[in-house]
Amino acid sequence: MEHICHSGNSIYMPASRRHQTSSDLPKVAVVSPLNSIPLDACPMPCLQSEISSRPANYYSSAKVCSSLPLSTSQVESKSADTQLSEMCGIRVPSVFSAARNALYTRYTPRNWFDSYNRLLQANDLAQKNSECFVYDSKRLEEELADLGKANQENSTRKLGDRICDIAFWQSELDVEIGKMKQEIDDLNRARRIVEKFLAETENYLHITQECLYAREKRQGTDLVHDDVEVKLLKEVDTVRTVQNGLQTLINDARVQEGLNRAALHELEYDKANKFMALQIDESAHSMHNGSAFVSLYDGVECIDQTQSVPETWNKHVSDIIKRSQSERTASRKLRERIVAELAHAGKTLSDMWEAVNAALSQRIRELTDARNQIQASLGKTLQSIADTEKEIEDLKVAIKEKEEYLKTASSRLNERLKRPGMENCRDPAMNQLICEVKLIKESIEELKNQLLRSETVLQELLYLRTAKEGELVCKQNSLFIDREKCLALRTQWPGGPMSGAANAILCPNHPISSFGLCSYK
């Protein structure tokens, strides 16, 4: 229903505001109707007569009773049906169109009174609904404020719990990182000791080979495959076997060091992530509504970049720590193996070293005894040679003396052959002279035979002397090689500065941990 009212020269139309395109008032939000409102929730509406003033301009124009007819348009002032010029044949100005239209838009007082009452009732209902809406809005604001505060406190508590969890695992990671670093240092120290011990075995092997090369310079019958040479060859095999075992330990230690460093990298990487997450969560935990850097990020709740849940998150860090502990256990077992292998290798090499030294000492004693015996025998031989030479000289003198006797006897016989006639008698003197000559010749022959035998004996003695002197030279050479070259090289452990560590491994009373081999954590 349209009410066209005029006052004096002004015309106004309080029609429904649904047809207005612009207004100076703010837009009214669309509110769903309240189906059931408790009686005690809203105040009782007041009578219109008790209200001194009411905002009828806005609310009354916004409420239109649907039971009354509405006119959706105003009669156009320029319409042909409303022009006075059609009736009187003259052109009337448009200012009179309002007066003419008023003749056809009149209502009864009853209609006016009903419309006025309906407007007041609609205003009262709208005011009551507005008061209920304000009450419900305040109650909803309080409930939502309490709920928001509770949610924020719950979120803060959850963030605090998360910070505690991160701090706990971060402390566990710190402890494990410290243990892993210590284990890496211990294993590295053990590997370097094995490498130094391996270098010592090179000196050991060099000494053994030098002994073998030196003993190749023995002469004559002394170039024998004796017990010393057997033990030296066995020592070479033992050293090479030990070197292979030590090299295997070094390779295993390097592989384990790589695994330890990989586990340490995982620990440090996870610790760095947890440190960053801890800073972020602490920053989020310290935020409140009055924080300067708080802003609205619309739609951020729809972004899901999570990669784990608390169960998988705990399992992930637990698996990292377990892997690190497993690698530390393997590294500790490897260090125990290194200690055992070094102790066994050191004992094996020491036993072999002592066995070769004992064989060398025994061989040196044998050579010394043989040399002394040869020297004593050579002295006797030289004495025999001297005696034989003197005997030969005596035999020669005796032969010369016998020859003088022979000359005298033969001269006597020759002289008596000059006797004349019957005087040349074979008297006893003649027989004696003949017998004397024969005896002297036999004596000379025996002396010459004895001289020949003496010269033969002398030649044998001279040959024996030469042989003994040559053997003595060989024994002296062998003794020099075994004692001055071989045993002199083997008087001390070929480890140099590292020999203390090797001896410490061999000594059961020496604390191996002082060399960093058993510092278990």
Tab-separated table of C-alpha atoms in Angstrom, residues 61-393:
chain	number	residue	atom	x	y	z
A	61	SER	CA	9.425	2.440	6.509
A	62	ALA	CA	11.197	-0.927	6.546
A	63	LYS	CA	8.059	-2.845	7.696
A	64	VAL	CA	5.249	-3.384	5.214
A	65	CYS	CA	2.174	-5.452	5.944
A	66	SER	CA	1.766	-8.061	3.289
A	67	SER	CA	-2.036	-8.147	3.669
A	68	LEU	CA	-2.422	-4.600	2.333
A	69	PRO	CA	-2.211	-3.838	-1.338
A	70	LEU	CA	0.918	-2.178	-2.596
A	71	SER	CA	1.331	0.091	-5.507
A	72	THR	CA	4.564	-0.531	-7.228
A	73	SER	CA	4.501	2.602	-9.360
A	74	GLN	CA	3.388	6.174	-9.329
A	75	VAL	CA	1.225	7.593	-12.006
A	76	GLU	CA	3.474	9.225	-14.454
A	77	SER	CA	2.998	12.935	-14.549
A	78	LYS	CA	3.475	12.965	-18.291
A	79	SER	CA	0.998	10.159	-19.043
A	80	ALA	CA	-1.588	10.904	-21.682
A	81	ASP	CA	-4.411	9.783	-19.362
A	82	THR	CA	-3.461	12.241	-16.666
A	83	GLN	CA	-2.834	15.278	-18.808
A	84	LEU	CA	-5.366	18.067	-18.244
A	85	SER	CA	-4.680	19.150	-21.759
A	86	GLU	CA	-6.633	16.111	-22.999
A	87	MET	CA	-9.738	17.334	-21.163
A	88	CYS	CA	-9.664	21.014	-21.782
A	89	GLY	CA	-7.835	21.136	-25.048
A	90	ILE	CA	-5.070	23.328	-23.702
A	91	ARG	CA	-1.547	22.380	-22.495
A	92	VAL	CA	-1.369	22.510	-18.676
A	93	PRO	CA	2.011	22.690	-16.929
A	94	SER	CA	3.090	19.525	-15.117
A	95	VAL	CA	2.965	21.200	-11.701
A	96	PHE	CA	-0.784	20.541	-11.570
A	97	SER	CA	-0.416	16.816	-12.134
A	98	ALA	CA	-0.024	16.163	-8.362
A	99	ALA	CA	-3.278	17.879	-7.562
A	100	ARG	CA	-5.044	15.989	-10.293
A	101	ASN	CA	-3.607	12.625	-9.101
A	102	ALA	CA	-4.678	13.323	-5.515
A	103	LEU	CA	-8.281	13.176	-6.645
A	104	TYR	CA	-7.861	9.461	-7.413
A	105	THR	CA	-5.668	8.343	-4.364
A	106	ARG	CA	-7.793	8.970	-1.325
A	107	TYR	CA	-8.230	6.568	1.679
A	108	THR	CA	-10.792	6.427	4.407
A	109	PRO	CA	-9.949	7.424	8.023
A	110	ARG	CA	-10.398	3.818	9.004
A	111	ASN	CA	-7.709	2.814	6.540
A	112	TRP	CA	-5.485	5.557	7.839
A	113	PHE	CA	-6.037	4.489	11.483
A	114	ASP	CA	-5.446	0.813	10.725
A	115	SER	CA	-2.315	1.639	8.817
A	116	TYR	CA	-1.101	3.783	11.684
A	117	ASN	CA	-1.758	1.034	14.274
A	118	ARG	CA	-0.102	-1.587	12.130
A	119	LEU	CA	2.914	0.658	11.831
A	120	LEU	CA	3.105	1.035	15.616
A	121	GLN	CA	2.680	-2.713	16.179
A	122	ALA	CA	5.376	-3.472	13.622
A	123	ASN	CA	7.645	-0.975	15.347
A	124	ASP	CA	7.012	-2.591	18.763
A	125	LEU	CA	7.683	-6.062	17.372
A	126	ALA	CA	10.853	-4.878	15.668
A	127	GLN	CA	12.010	-3.211	18.897
A	128	LYS	CA	11.313	-6.379	20.871
A	129	ASN	CA	13.168	-8.481	18.322
A	130	SER	CA	16.032	-5.997	18.403
A	131	GLU	CA	16.281	-6.197	22.194
A	132	CYS	CA	16.200	-9.996	22.069
A	133	PHE	CA	18.810	-9.948	19.361
A	134	VAL	CA	21.045	-7.654	21.434
A	135	TYR	CA	20.628	-9.928	24.447
A	136	ASP	CA	21.387	-13.030	22.401
A	137	SER	CA	24.319	-11.280	20.762
A	138	LYS	CA	25.843	-10.339	24.119
A	139	ARG	CA	25.286	-13.832	25.468
A	140	LEU	CA	26.810	-15.319	22.312
A	141	GLU	CA	29.720	-12.895	22.515
A	142	GLU	CA	30.385	-13.916	26.116
A	143	GLU	CA	30.124	-17.621	25.322
A	144	LEU	CA	32.343	-17.307	22.271
A	145	ALA	CA	34.794	-15.126	24.205
A	146	ASP	CA	35.016	-17.758	26.945
A	147	LEU	CA	35.310	-20.483	24.334
A	148	GLY	CA	38.006	-18.564	22.443
A	149	LYS	CA	39.916	-17.920	25.658
A	150	ALA	CA	39.647	-21.591	26.638
A	151	ASN	CA	40.746	-22.681	23.173
A	152	GLN	CA	43.672	-20.281	23.282
A	153	GLU	CA	44.684	-21.532	26.728
A	154	ASN	CA	44.358	-25.104	25.514
A	155	SER	CA	46.471	-24.299	22.457
A	156	THR	CA	49.040	-22.600	24.688
A	157	ARG	CA	49.099	-25.650	26.954
A	158	LYS	CA	49.452	-27.956	23.941
A	159	LEU	CA	52.287	-25.804	22.623
A	160	GLY	CA	53.929	-25.995	26.044
A	161	ASP	CA	53.594	-29.777	26.026
A	162	ARG	CA	55.072	-29.864	22.548
A	163	ILE	CA	57.948	-27.651	23.667
A	164	CYS	CA	58.578	-30.029	26.568
A	165	ASP	CA	58.582	-33.003	24.185
A	166	ILE	CA	60.973	-31.267	21.798
A	167	ALA	CA	63.224	-30.194	24.676
A	168	PHE	CA	63.249	-33.757	26.024
A	169	TRP	CA	64.230	-35.295	22.700
A	170	GLN	CA	66.683	-32.475	22.104
A	171	SER	CA	68.394	-33.288	25.396
A	172	GLU	CA	68.404	-36.974	24.438
A	173	LEU	CA	69.946	-36.049	21.091
A	174	ASP	CA	72.547	-33.890	22.849
A	175	VAL	CA	73.516	-36.795	25.089
A	176	GLU	CA	73.667	-39.195	22.151
A	177	ILE	CA	75.644	-36.704	20.053
A	178	GLY	CA	78.164	-36.315	22.871
A	179	LYS	CA	78.516	-40.077	23.210
A	180	MET	CA	78.805	-40.528	19.453
A	181	LYS	CA	81.486	-37.831	19.181
A	182	GLN	CA	83.414	-39.472	22.002
A	183	GLU	CA	83.027	-42.848	20.298
A	184	ILE	CA	84.257	-41.396	17.003
A	185	ASP	CA	87.301	-39.936	18.773
A	186	ASP	CA	87.993	-43.224	20.566
A	187	LEU	CA	87.672	-45.255	17.372
A	188	ASN	CA	89.830	-42.779	15.476
A	189	ARG	CA	92.460	-42.973	18.215
A	190	ALA	CA	92.324	-46.774	18.138
A	191	ARG	CA	92.647	-46.794	14.343
A	192	ARG	CA	95.675	-44.501	14.493
A	193	ILE	CA	97.281	-46.803	17.054
A	194	VAL	CA	96.649	-49.762	14.742
A	195	GLU	CA	98.191	-47.817	11.860
A	196	LYS	CA	101.251	-47.019	13.966
A	197	PHE	CA	101.479	-50.628	15.047
A	198	LEU	CA	101.252	-51.640	11.387
A	199	ALA	CA	104.148	-49.275	10.658
A	200	GLU	CA	106.081	-50.970	13.456
A	201	THR	CA	105.515	-54.329	11.821
A	202	GLU	CA	107.120	-52.924	8.671
A	203	ASN	CA	110.261	-52.243	10.698
A	204	TYR	CA	109.894	-55.696	12.216
A	205	LEU	CA	109.638	-57.270	8.762
A	206	HIS	CA	112.561	-55.189	7.501
A	207	ILE	CA	114.776	-56.434	10.341
A	208	THR	CA	113.777	-60.039	9.700
A	209	GLN	CA	114.490	-59.722	5.992
A	210	GLU	CA	117.811	-58.013	6.718
A	211	CYS	CA	118.742	-60.955	8.922
A	212	LEU	CA	117.877	-63.359	6.106
A	213	TYR	CA	119.847	-61.317	3.568
A	214	ALA	CA	122.829	-61.063	5.920
A	215	ARG	CA	122.847	-64.804	6.587
A	216	GLU	CA	123.011	-65.413	2.843
A	217	LYS	CA	126.596	-64.118	3.061
A	218	ARG	CA	127.710	-67.060	5.152
A	219	GLN	CA	130.485	-69.140	3.609
A	220	GLY	CA	131.240	-72.782	3.118
A	221	THR	CA	129.486	-75.308	5.221
A	222	ASP	CA	128.072	-72.564	7.426
A	223	LEU	CA	125.596	-71.754	4.653
A	224	VAL	CA	123.214	-74.226	6.233
A	225	HIS	CA	119.401	-74.279	6.520
A	226	ASP	CA	119.548	-74.212	10.289
A	227	ASP	CA	116.901	-73.584	12.922
A	228	VAL	CA	117.544	-69.844	12.838
A	229	GLU	CA	116.735	-69.650	9.145
A	230	VAL	CA	113.616	-71.757	9.632
A	231	LYS	CA	112.387	-69.453	12.395
A	232	LEU	CA	113.261	-66.337	10.395
A	233	LEU	CA	111.192	-67.570	7.443
A	234	LYS	CA	108.368	-68.434	9.807
A	235	GLU	CA	108.693	-64.986	11.343
A	236	VAL	CA	108.291	-63.386	7.913
A	237	ASP	CA	105.087	-65.352	7.340
A	238	THR	CA	103.845	-64.438	10.814
A	239	VAL	CA	104.528	-60.737	10.300
A	240	ARG	CA	102.729	-60.722	6.963
A	241	THR	CA	99.765	-62.540	8.481
A	242	VAL	CA	99.651	-59.993	11.299
A	243	GLN	CA	99.896	-57.157	8.777
A	244	ASN	CA	96.937	-58.530	6.840
A	245	GLY	CA	94.928	-58.740	10.048
A	246	LEU	CA	95.886	-55.198	11.054
A	247	GLN	CA	95.014	-53.873	7.597
A	248	THR	CA	91.624	-55.574	7.870
A	249	LEU	CA	91.116	-53.877	11.231
A	250	ILE	CA	92.036	-50.509	9.732
A	251	ASN	CA	89.603	-50.999	6.851
A	252	ASP	CA	86.833	-52.074	9.224
A	253	ALA	CA	87.575	-49.086	11.457
A	254	ARG	CA	87.358	-46.699	8.505
A	255	VAL	CA	84.040	-48.208	7.417
A	256	GLN	CA	82.722	-47.968	10.976
A	257	GLU	CA	83.931	-44.382	11.219
A	258	GLY	CA	81.904	-43.603	8.104
A	259	LEU	CA	78.829	-45.215	9.652
A	260	ASN	CA	79.419	-43.333	12.896
A	261	ARG	CA	79.726	-40.043	11.042
A	262	ALA	CA	76.524	-40.827	9.121
A	263	ALA	CA	74.705	-41.528	12.396
A	264	LEU	CA	76.173	-38.339	13.881
A	265	HIS	CA	74.987	-36.389	10.838
A	266	GLU	CA	71.467	-37.752	11.325
A	267	LEU	CA	71.579	-36.795	14.994
A	268	GLU	CA	72.873	-33.291	14.307
A	269	TYR	CA	70.438	-32.784	11.427
A	270	ASP	CA	67.502	-33.869	13.581
A	271	LYS	CA	68.796	-31.741	16.449
A	272	ALA	CA	69.012	-28.706	14.141
A	273	ASN	CA	65.439	-29.329	12.970
A	274	LYS	CA	64.269	-29.679	16.552
A	275	PHE	CA	66.126	-26.516	17.520
A	276	MET	CA	64.354	-24.627	14.746
A	277	ALA	CA	61.018	-26.209	15.662
A	278	LEU	CA	61.640	-25.344	19.323
A	279	GLN	CA	62.289	-21.706	18.468
A	280	ILE	CA	59.171	-21.585	16.301
A	281	ASP	CA	57.002	-23.236	18.960
A	282	GLU	CA	58.426	-20.980	21.683
A	283	SER	CA	57.645	-17.983	19.501
A	284	ALA	CA	54.110	-19.306	18.934
A	285	HIS	CA	53.772	-20.079	22.663
A	286	SER	CA	54.728	-16.526	23.606
A	287	MET	CA	52.167	-14.988	21.232
A	288	HIS	CA	49.023	-13.401	22.658
A	289	ASN	CA	46.290	-11.149	21.362
A	290	GLY	CA	48.287	-8.045	22.182
A	291	SER	CA	51.469	-9.131	20.430
A	292	ALA	CA	52.755	-6.627	17.898
A	293	PHE	CA	53.473	-9.184	15.200
A	294	VAL	CA	50.093	-10.953	15.389
A	295	SER	CA	48.210	-10.735	12.107
A	296	LEU	CA	45.370	-12.465	10.291
A	297	TYR	CA	46.363	-15.150	7.794
A	298	ASP	CA	43.109	-16.120	6.168
A	299	GLY	CA	42.902	-19.750	5.041
A	300	VAL	CA	46.071	-20.831	6.848
A	301	GLU	CA	44.079	-23.532	8.654
A	302	CYS	CA	43.446	-25.188	5.281
A	303	ILE	CA	47.155	-25.559	4.543
A	304	ASP	CA	48.419	-28.972	5.639
A	305	GLN	CA	52.170	-29.415	5.236
A	306	THR	CA	52.581	-31.881	8.068
A	307	GLN	CA	54.715	-34.936	7.408
A	308	SER	CA	54.199	-36.850	10.629
A	309	VAL	CA	51.990	-37.427	13.608
A	310	PRO	CA	53.192	-37.592	17.229
A	311	GLU	CA	53.541	-41.380	17.021
A	312	THR	CA	55.625	-41.344	13.840
A	313	TRP	CA	57.519	-38.278	15.087
A	314	ASN	CA	58.498	-40.049	18.304
A	315	LYS	CA	59.310	-43.208	16.367
A	316	HIS	CA	61.491	-41.252	13.929
A	317	VAL	CA	63.688	-39.655	16.584
A	318	SER	CA	63.710	-42.887	18.579
A	319	ASP	CA	64.867	-44.803	15.497
A	320	ILE	CA	67.628	-42.249	14.906
A	321	ILE	CA	68.845	-42.620	18.487
A	322	LYS	CA	68.575	-46.417	18.275
A	323	ARG	CA	70.590	-46.439	15.050
A	324	SER	CA	73.205	-44.272	16.710
A	325	GLN	CA	73.285	-46.551	19.739
A	326	SER	CA	73.584	-49.564	17.448
A	327	GLU	CA	76.500	-47.962	15.602
A	328	ARG	CA	78.119	-47.056	18.914
A	329	THR	CA	77.733	-50.637	20.076
A	330	ALA	CA	79.289	-51.910	16.846
A	331	SER	CA	82.075	-49.345	17.191
A	332	ARG	CA	82.700	-50.352	20.794
A	333	LYS	CA	82.844	-54.019	19.797
A	334	LEU	CA	85.252	-53.107	17.013
A	335	ARG	CA	87.463	-51.318	19.534
A	336	GLU	CA	87.330	-54.376	21.763
A	337	ARG	CA	88.292	-56.441	18.751
A	338	ILE	CA	91.126	-54.022	18.011
A	339	VAL	CA	92.379	-54.355	21.576
A	340	ALA	CA	92.210	-58.144	21.390
A	341	GLU	CA	93.810	-58.278	17.932
A	342	LEU	CA	96.579	-55.890	18.937
A	343	ALA	CA	97.246	-57.846	22.099
A	344	HIS	CA	97.277	-61.124	20.169
A	345	ALA	CA	99.399	-59.667	17.379
A	346	GLY	CA	101.821	-58.127	19.841
A	347	LYS	CA	102.110	-61.373	21.800
A	348	THR	CA	102.548	-63.397	18.600
A	349	LEU	CA	105.244	-61.097	17.277
A	350	SER	CA	106.927	-60.926	20.661
A	351	ASP	CA	106.949	-64.707	20.993
A	352	MET	CA	108.320	-65.028	17.477
A	353	TRP	CA	110.866	-62.330	18.175
A	354	GLU	CA	112.024	-64.088	21.308
A	355	ALA	CA	112.072	-67.467	19.555
A	356	VAL	CA	114.286	-66.138	16.755
A	357	ASN	CA	116.519	-64.387	19.257
A	358	ALA	CA	116.796	-67.599	21.264
A	359	ALA	CA	117.646	-69.552	18.106
A	360	LEU	CA	120.221	-66.929	17.172
A	361	SER	CA	121.733	-67.030	20.629
A	362	GLN	CA	121.879	-70.810	20.493
A	363	ARG	CA	123.450	-70.679	17.046
A	364	ILE	CA	125.961	-68.095	18.226
A	365	ARG	CA	126.888	-70.359	21.131
A	366	GLU	CA	127.315	-73.267	18.748
A	367	LEU	CA	129.459	-71.169	16.421
A	368	THR	CA	131.491	-69.901	19.340
A	369	ASP	CA	132.081	-73.433	20.605
A	370	ALA	CA	132.979	-74.617	17.110
A	371	ARG	CA	135.335	-71.700	16.639
A	372	ASN	CA	136.975	-72.310	19.972
A	373	GLN	CA	137.368	-75.995	19.187
A	374	ILE	CA	138.797	-75.211	15.768
A	375	GLN	CA	141.138	-72.690	17.306
A	376	ALA	CA	142.286	-75.240	19.875
A	377	SER	CA	142.629	-77.908	17.200
A	378	LEU	CA	144.462	-75.470	14.976
A	379	GLY	CA	146.886	-74.795	17.788
A	380	LYS	CA	147.527	-78.485	18.141
A	381	THR	CA	147.896	-78.783	14.397
A	382	LEU	CA	150.384	-75.975	14.342
A	383	GLN	CA	152.283	-77.633	17.159
A	384	SER	CA	152.209	-80.908	15.272
A	385	ILE	CA	153.454	-79.144	12.172
A	386	ALA	CA	156.251	-77.607	14.160
A	387	ASP	CA	157.116	-80.957	15.716
A	388	THR	CA	156.967	-82.668	12.351
A	389	GLU	CA	159.151	-80.050	10.757
A	390	LYS	CA	161.651	-80.432	13.581
A	391	GLU	CA	161.508	-84.183	13.232
A	392	ILE	CA	162.138	-83.837	9.523
A	393	GLU	CA	165.139	-81.669	10.256
